[in-house]
PDB file of C-alpha atoms in Angstrom:
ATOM      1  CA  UNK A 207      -1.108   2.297  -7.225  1.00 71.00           C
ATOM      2  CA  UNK A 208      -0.568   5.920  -6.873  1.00 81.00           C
ATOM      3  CA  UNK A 209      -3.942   6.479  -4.311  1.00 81.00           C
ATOM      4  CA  UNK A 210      -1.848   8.573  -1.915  1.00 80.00           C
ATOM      5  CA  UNK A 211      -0.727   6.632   0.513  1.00 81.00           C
ATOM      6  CA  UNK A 212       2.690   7.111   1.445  1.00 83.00           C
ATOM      7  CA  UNK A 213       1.887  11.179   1.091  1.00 82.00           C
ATOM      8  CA  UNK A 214      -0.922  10.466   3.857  1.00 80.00           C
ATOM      9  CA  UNK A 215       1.793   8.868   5.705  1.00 83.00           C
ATOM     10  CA  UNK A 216       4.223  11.720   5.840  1.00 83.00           C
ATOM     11  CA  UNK A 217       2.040  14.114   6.448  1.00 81.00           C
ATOM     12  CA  UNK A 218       0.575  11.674   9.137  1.00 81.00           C
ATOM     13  CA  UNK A 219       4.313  12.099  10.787  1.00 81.00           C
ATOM     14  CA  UNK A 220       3.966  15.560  10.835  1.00 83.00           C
ATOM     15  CA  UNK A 221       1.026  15.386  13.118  1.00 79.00           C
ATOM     16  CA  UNK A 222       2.029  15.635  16.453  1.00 69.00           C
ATOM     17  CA  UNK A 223      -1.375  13.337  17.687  1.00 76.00           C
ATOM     18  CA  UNK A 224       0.241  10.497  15.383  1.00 78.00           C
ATOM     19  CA  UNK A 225       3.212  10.591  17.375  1.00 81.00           C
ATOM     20  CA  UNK A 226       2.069   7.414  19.725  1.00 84.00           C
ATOM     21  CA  UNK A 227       1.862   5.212  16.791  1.00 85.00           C
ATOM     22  CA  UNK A 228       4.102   3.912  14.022  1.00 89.00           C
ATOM     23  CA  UNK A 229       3.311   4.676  10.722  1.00 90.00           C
ATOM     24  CA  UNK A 230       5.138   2.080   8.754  1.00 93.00           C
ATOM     25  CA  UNK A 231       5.128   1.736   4.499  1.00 91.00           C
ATOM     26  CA  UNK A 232       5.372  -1.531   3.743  1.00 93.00           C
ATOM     27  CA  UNK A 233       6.727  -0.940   0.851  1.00 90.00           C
ATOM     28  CA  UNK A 234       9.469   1.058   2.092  1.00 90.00           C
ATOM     29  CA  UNK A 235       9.701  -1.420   4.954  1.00 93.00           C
ATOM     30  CA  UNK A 236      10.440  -4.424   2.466  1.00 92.00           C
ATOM     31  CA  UNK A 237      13.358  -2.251   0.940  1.00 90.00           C
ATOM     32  CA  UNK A 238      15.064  -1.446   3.976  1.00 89.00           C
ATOM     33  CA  UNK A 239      15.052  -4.702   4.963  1.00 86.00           C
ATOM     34  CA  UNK A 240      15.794  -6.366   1.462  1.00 80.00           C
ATOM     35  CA  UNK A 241      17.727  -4.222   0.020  1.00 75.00           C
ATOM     36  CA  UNK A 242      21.689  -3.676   0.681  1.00 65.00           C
ATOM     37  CA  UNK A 243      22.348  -0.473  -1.229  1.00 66.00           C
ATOM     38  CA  UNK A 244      19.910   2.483  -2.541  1.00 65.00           C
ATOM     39  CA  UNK A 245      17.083   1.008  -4.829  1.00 77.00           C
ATOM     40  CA  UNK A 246      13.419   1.345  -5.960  1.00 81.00           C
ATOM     41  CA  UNK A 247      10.890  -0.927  -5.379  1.00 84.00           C
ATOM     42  CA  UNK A 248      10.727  -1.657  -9.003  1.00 82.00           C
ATOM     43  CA  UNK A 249      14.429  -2.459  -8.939  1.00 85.00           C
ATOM     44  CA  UNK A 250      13.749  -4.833  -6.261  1.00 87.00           C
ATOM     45  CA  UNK A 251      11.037  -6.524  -8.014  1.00 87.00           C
ATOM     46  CA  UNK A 252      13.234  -6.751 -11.095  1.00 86.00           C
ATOM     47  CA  UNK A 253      15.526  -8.674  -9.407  1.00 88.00           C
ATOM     48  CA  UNK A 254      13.727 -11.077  -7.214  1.00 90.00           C
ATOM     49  CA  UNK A 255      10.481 -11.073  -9.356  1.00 90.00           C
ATOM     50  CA  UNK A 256       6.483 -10.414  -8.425  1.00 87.00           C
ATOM     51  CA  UNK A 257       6.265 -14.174  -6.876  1.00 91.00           C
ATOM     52  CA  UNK A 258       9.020 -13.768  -4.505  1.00 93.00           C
ATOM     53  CA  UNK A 259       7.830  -9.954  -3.698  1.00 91.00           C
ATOM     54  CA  UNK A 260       4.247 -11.190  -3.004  1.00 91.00           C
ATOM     55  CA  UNK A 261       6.131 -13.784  -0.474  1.00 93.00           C
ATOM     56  CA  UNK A 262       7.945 -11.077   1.315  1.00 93.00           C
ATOM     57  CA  UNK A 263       5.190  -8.799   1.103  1.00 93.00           C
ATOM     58  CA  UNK A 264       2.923 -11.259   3.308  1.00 93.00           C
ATOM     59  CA  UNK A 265       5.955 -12.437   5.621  1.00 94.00           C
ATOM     60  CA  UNK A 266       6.295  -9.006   6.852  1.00 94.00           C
ATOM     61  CA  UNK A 267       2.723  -8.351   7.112  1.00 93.00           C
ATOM     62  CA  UNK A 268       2.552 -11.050   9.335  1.00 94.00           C
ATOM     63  CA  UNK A 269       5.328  -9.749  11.337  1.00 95.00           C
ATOM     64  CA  UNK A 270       4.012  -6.295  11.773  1.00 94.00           C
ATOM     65  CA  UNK A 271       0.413  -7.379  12.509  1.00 92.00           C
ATOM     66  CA  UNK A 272       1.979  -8.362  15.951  1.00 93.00           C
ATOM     67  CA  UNK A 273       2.827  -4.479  17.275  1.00 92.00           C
ATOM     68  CA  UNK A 274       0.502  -2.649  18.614  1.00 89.00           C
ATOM     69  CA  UNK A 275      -0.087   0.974  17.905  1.00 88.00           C
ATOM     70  CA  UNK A 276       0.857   1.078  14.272  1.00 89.00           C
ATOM     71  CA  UNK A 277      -0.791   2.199  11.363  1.00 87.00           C
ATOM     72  CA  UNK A 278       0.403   0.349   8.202  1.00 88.00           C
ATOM     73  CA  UNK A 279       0.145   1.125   4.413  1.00 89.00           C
ATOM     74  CA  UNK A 280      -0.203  -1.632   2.005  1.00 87.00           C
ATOM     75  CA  UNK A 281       0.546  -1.692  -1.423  1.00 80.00           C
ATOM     76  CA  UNK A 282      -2.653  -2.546  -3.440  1.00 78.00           C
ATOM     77  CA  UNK A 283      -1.316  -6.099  -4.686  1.00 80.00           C
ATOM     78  CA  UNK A 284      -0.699  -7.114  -1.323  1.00 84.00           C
ATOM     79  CA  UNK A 285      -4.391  -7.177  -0.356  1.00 80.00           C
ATOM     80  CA  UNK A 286      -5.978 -10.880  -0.253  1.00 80.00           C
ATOM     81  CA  UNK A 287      -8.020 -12.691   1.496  1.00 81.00           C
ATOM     82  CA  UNK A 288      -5.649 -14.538   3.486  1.00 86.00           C
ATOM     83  CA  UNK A 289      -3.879 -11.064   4.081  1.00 87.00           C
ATOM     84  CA  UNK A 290      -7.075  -9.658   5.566  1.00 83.00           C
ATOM     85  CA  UNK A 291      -7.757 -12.711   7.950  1.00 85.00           C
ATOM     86  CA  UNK A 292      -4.403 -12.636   9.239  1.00 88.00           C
ATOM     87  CA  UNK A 293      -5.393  -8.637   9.903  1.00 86.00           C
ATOM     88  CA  UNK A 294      -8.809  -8.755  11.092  1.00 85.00           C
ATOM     89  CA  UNK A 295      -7.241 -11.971  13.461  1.00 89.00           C
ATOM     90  CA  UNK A 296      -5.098  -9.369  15.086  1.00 89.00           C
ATOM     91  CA  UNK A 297      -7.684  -7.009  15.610  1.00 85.00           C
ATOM     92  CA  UNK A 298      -6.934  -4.708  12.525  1.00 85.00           C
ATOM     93  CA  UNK A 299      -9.243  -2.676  10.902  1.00 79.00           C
ATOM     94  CA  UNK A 300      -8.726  -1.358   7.204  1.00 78.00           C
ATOM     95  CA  UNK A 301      -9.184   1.877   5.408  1.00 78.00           C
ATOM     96  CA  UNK A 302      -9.182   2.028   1.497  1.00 78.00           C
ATOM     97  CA  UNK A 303      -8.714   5.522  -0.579  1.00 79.00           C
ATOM     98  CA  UNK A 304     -10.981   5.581  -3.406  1.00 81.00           C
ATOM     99  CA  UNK A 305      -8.817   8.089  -5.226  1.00 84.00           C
ATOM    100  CA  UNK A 306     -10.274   8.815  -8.989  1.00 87.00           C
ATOM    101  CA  UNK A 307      -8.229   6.605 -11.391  1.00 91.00           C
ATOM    102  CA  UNK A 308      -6.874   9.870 -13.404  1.00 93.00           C
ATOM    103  CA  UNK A 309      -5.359  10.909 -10.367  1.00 91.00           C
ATOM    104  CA  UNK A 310      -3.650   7.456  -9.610  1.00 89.00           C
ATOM    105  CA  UNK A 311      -2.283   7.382 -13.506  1.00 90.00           C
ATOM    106  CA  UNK A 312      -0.911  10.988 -13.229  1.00 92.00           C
ATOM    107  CA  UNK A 313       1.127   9.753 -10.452  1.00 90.00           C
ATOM    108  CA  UNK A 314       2.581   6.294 -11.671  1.00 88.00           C
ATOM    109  CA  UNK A 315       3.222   8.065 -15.264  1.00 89.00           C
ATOM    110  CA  UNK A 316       4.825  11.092 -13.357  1.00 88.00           C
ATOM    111  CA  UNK A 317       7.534   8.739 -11.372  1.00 83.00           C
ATOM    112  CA  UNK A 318       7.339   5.534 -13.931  1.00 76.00           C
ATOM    113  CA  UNK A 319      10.799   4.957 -12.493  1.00 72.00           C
ATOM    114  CA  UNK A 320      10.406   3.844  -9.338  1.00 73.00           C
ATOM    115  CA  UNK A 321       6.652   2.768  -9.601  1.00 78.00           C
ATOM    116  CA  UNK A 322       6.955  -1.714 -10.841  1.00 76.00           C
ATOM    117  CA  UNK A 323       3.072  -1.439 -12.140  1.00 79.00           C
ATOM    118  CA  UNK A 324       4.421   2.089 -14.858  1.00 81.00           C
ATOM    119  CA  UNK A 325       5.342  -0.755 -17.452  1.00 82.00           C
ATOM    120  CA  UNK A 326       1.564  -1.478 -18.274  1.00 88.00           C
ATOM    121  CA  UNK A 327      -0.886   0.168 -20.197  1.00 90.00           C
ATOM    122  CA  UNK A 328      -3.258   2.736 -19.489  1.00 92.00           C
ATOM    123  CA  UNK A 329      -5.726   0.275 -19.990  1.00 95.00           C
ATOM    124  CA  UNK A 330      -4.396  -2.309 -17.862  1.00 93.00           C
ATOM    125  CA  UNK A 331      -3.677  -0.189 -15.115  1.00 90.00           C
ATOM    126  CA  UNK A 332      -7.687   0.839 -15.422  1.00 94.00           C
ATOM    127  CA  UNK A 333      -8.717  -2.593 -15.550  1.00 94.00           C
ATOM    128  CA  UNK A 334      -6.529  -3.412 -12.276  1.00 89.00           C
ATOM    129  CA  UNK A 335      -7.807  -0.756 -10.592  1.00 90.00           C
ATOM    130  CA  UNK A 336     -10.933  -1.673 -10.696  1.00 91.00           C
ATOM    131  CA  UNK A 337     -10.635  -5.080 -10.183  1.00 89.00           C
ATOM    132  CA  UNK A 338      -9.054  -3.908  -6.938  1.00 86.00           C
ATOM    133  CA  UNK A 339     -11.878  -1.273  -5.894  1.00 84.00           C
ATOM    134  CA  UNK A 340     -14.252  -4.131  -6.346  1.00 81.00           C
ATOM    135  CA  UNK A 341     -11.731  -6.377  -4.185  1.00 80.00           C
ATOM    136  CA  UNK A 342     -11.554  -3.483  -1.289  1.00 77.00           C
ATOM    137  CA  UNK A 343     -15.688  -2.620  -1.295  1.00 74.00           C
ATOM    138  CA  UNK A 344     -15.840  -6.273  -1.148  1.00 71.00           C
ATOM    139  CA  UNK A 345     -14.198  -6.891   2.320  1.00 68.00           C
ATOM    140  CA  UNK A 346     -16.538  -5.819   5.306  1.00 63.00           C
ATOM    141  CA  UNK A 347     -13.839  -4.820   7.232  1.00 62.00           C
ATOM    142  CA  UNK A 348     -12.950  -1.907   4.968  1.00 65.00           C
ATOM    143  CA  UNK A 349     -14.138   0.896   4.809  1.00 65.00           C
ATOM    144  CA  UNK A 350     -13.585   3.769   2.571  1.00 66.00           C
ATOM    145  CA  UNK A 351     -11.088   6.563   3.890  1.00 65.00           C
ATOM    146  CA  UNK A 352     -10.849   8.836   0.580  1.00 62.00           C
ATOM    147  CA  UNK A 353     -12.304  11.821   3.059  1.00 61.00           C
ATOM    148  CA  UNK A 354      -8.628  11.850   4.888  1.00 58.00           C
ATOM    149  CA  UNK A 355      -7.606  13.013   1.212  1.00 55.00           C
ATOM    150  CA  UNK A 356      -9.554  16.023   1.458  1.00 58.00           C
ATOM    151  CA  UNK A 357      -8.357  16.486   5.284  1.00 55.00           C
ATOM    152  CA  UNK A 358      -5.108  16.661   4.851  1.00 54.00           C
ATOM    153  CA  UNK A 359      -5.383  18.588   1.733  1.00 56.00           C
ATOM    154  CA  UNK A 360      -3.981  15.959  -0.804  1.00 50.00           C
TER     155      UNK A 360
END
C-alpha cells in the first residue's frame, strides 16, 4: 500500500551482504508466474478478481515459506492470521514499515495505474490503513522495521 517495500527490496539487491539470500516480491512473483504477457498487478486482479488473487496470494506464500534464506515482501492484504501461522510455523519472523499514511497516498496516487487499491478514496485508503497498522502491531511476531527506511535513505 505504497510503504516502500519493493524500493527496500531493490536497493536490498544492491547490497552485496544480501547476496546469500533471495529477496522475492510476492507481488511480482504472482505475475511472473500468472501472467503470460506484460501486465500490472491491477490488470491481473481485474481479470481474475480480489477472491481468486487472495487464493494465489496464500498458495505461493505457502510455497515460498519452504526455502530457506529468503526474505519475502508481502502485499498488505495478504497478511492474516492463517498467513502468519503458516510463517511463524516455518520459523519466519516479520517486519512491518510504519510509513506515515501521506507518504503511502503520494505513492498509490502517483502510479494509480498499476497500484489495484488507486480506485478508492482517500478516505478509504486511510481507513484501510489503519485497520492494517492495528492488524500488524497486533501480531507478536512483528515488529516494526520503519528504521530500515531511514537506513537506506528512502
Amino acid at each position: 500500500m505504497g510503504c516502500g517495500k519493493s524500493t527496500i527490496l531493490k536497493k536490498l539487491r544492491a547490497e552485496t551482504a544480501m547476496s546469500k539470500f533471495s529477496l522475492i516480491d510476492l507481488d511480482d512473483y504472482i505475475l511472473q508466474q500468472h501472467c503470460e504477457q506484460e501486465g500490472s498487478l491491477a490488470d491481473l486482479i481485474e481479470k481474475i478478481g480480489f477472491p481468486k488473487f487472495r487464493e494465489l496470494e496464500l498458495e505461493n506464500i505457502i510455497k515460498l515459506s519452504r526455502t530457506k534464506n529468503t526474505i519475502l515482501a508481502l502485499g498488505g492484504g495478504s497478511l492474516s492470521e492463517q498467513t502468519i501461522a503458516i510463517l511463524n510455523e516455518k520459523g519466519w519472523s516479520g517486519h512491518w514499515l510504519n510509513t506515515n499514511f501521506d507518504i503511502c497516498l503520494a505513492r498509490i496516487r502517483k502510479s494509480e495505474s498499476t497500484r489495484p487499491l488507486a480506485a478508492r478514496s482517500d478516505q478509504d485508503l486511510q481507513d484501510l490503513y489503519q485497520e492494517r497498522k492495528g492488524q500488524y502491531s497486533s501480531y507478536p511476531s512483528f515488529t516494526d522495521y520503519s528504521q530500515l527506511l531511514e537506513i537506506l535513505k528512502i
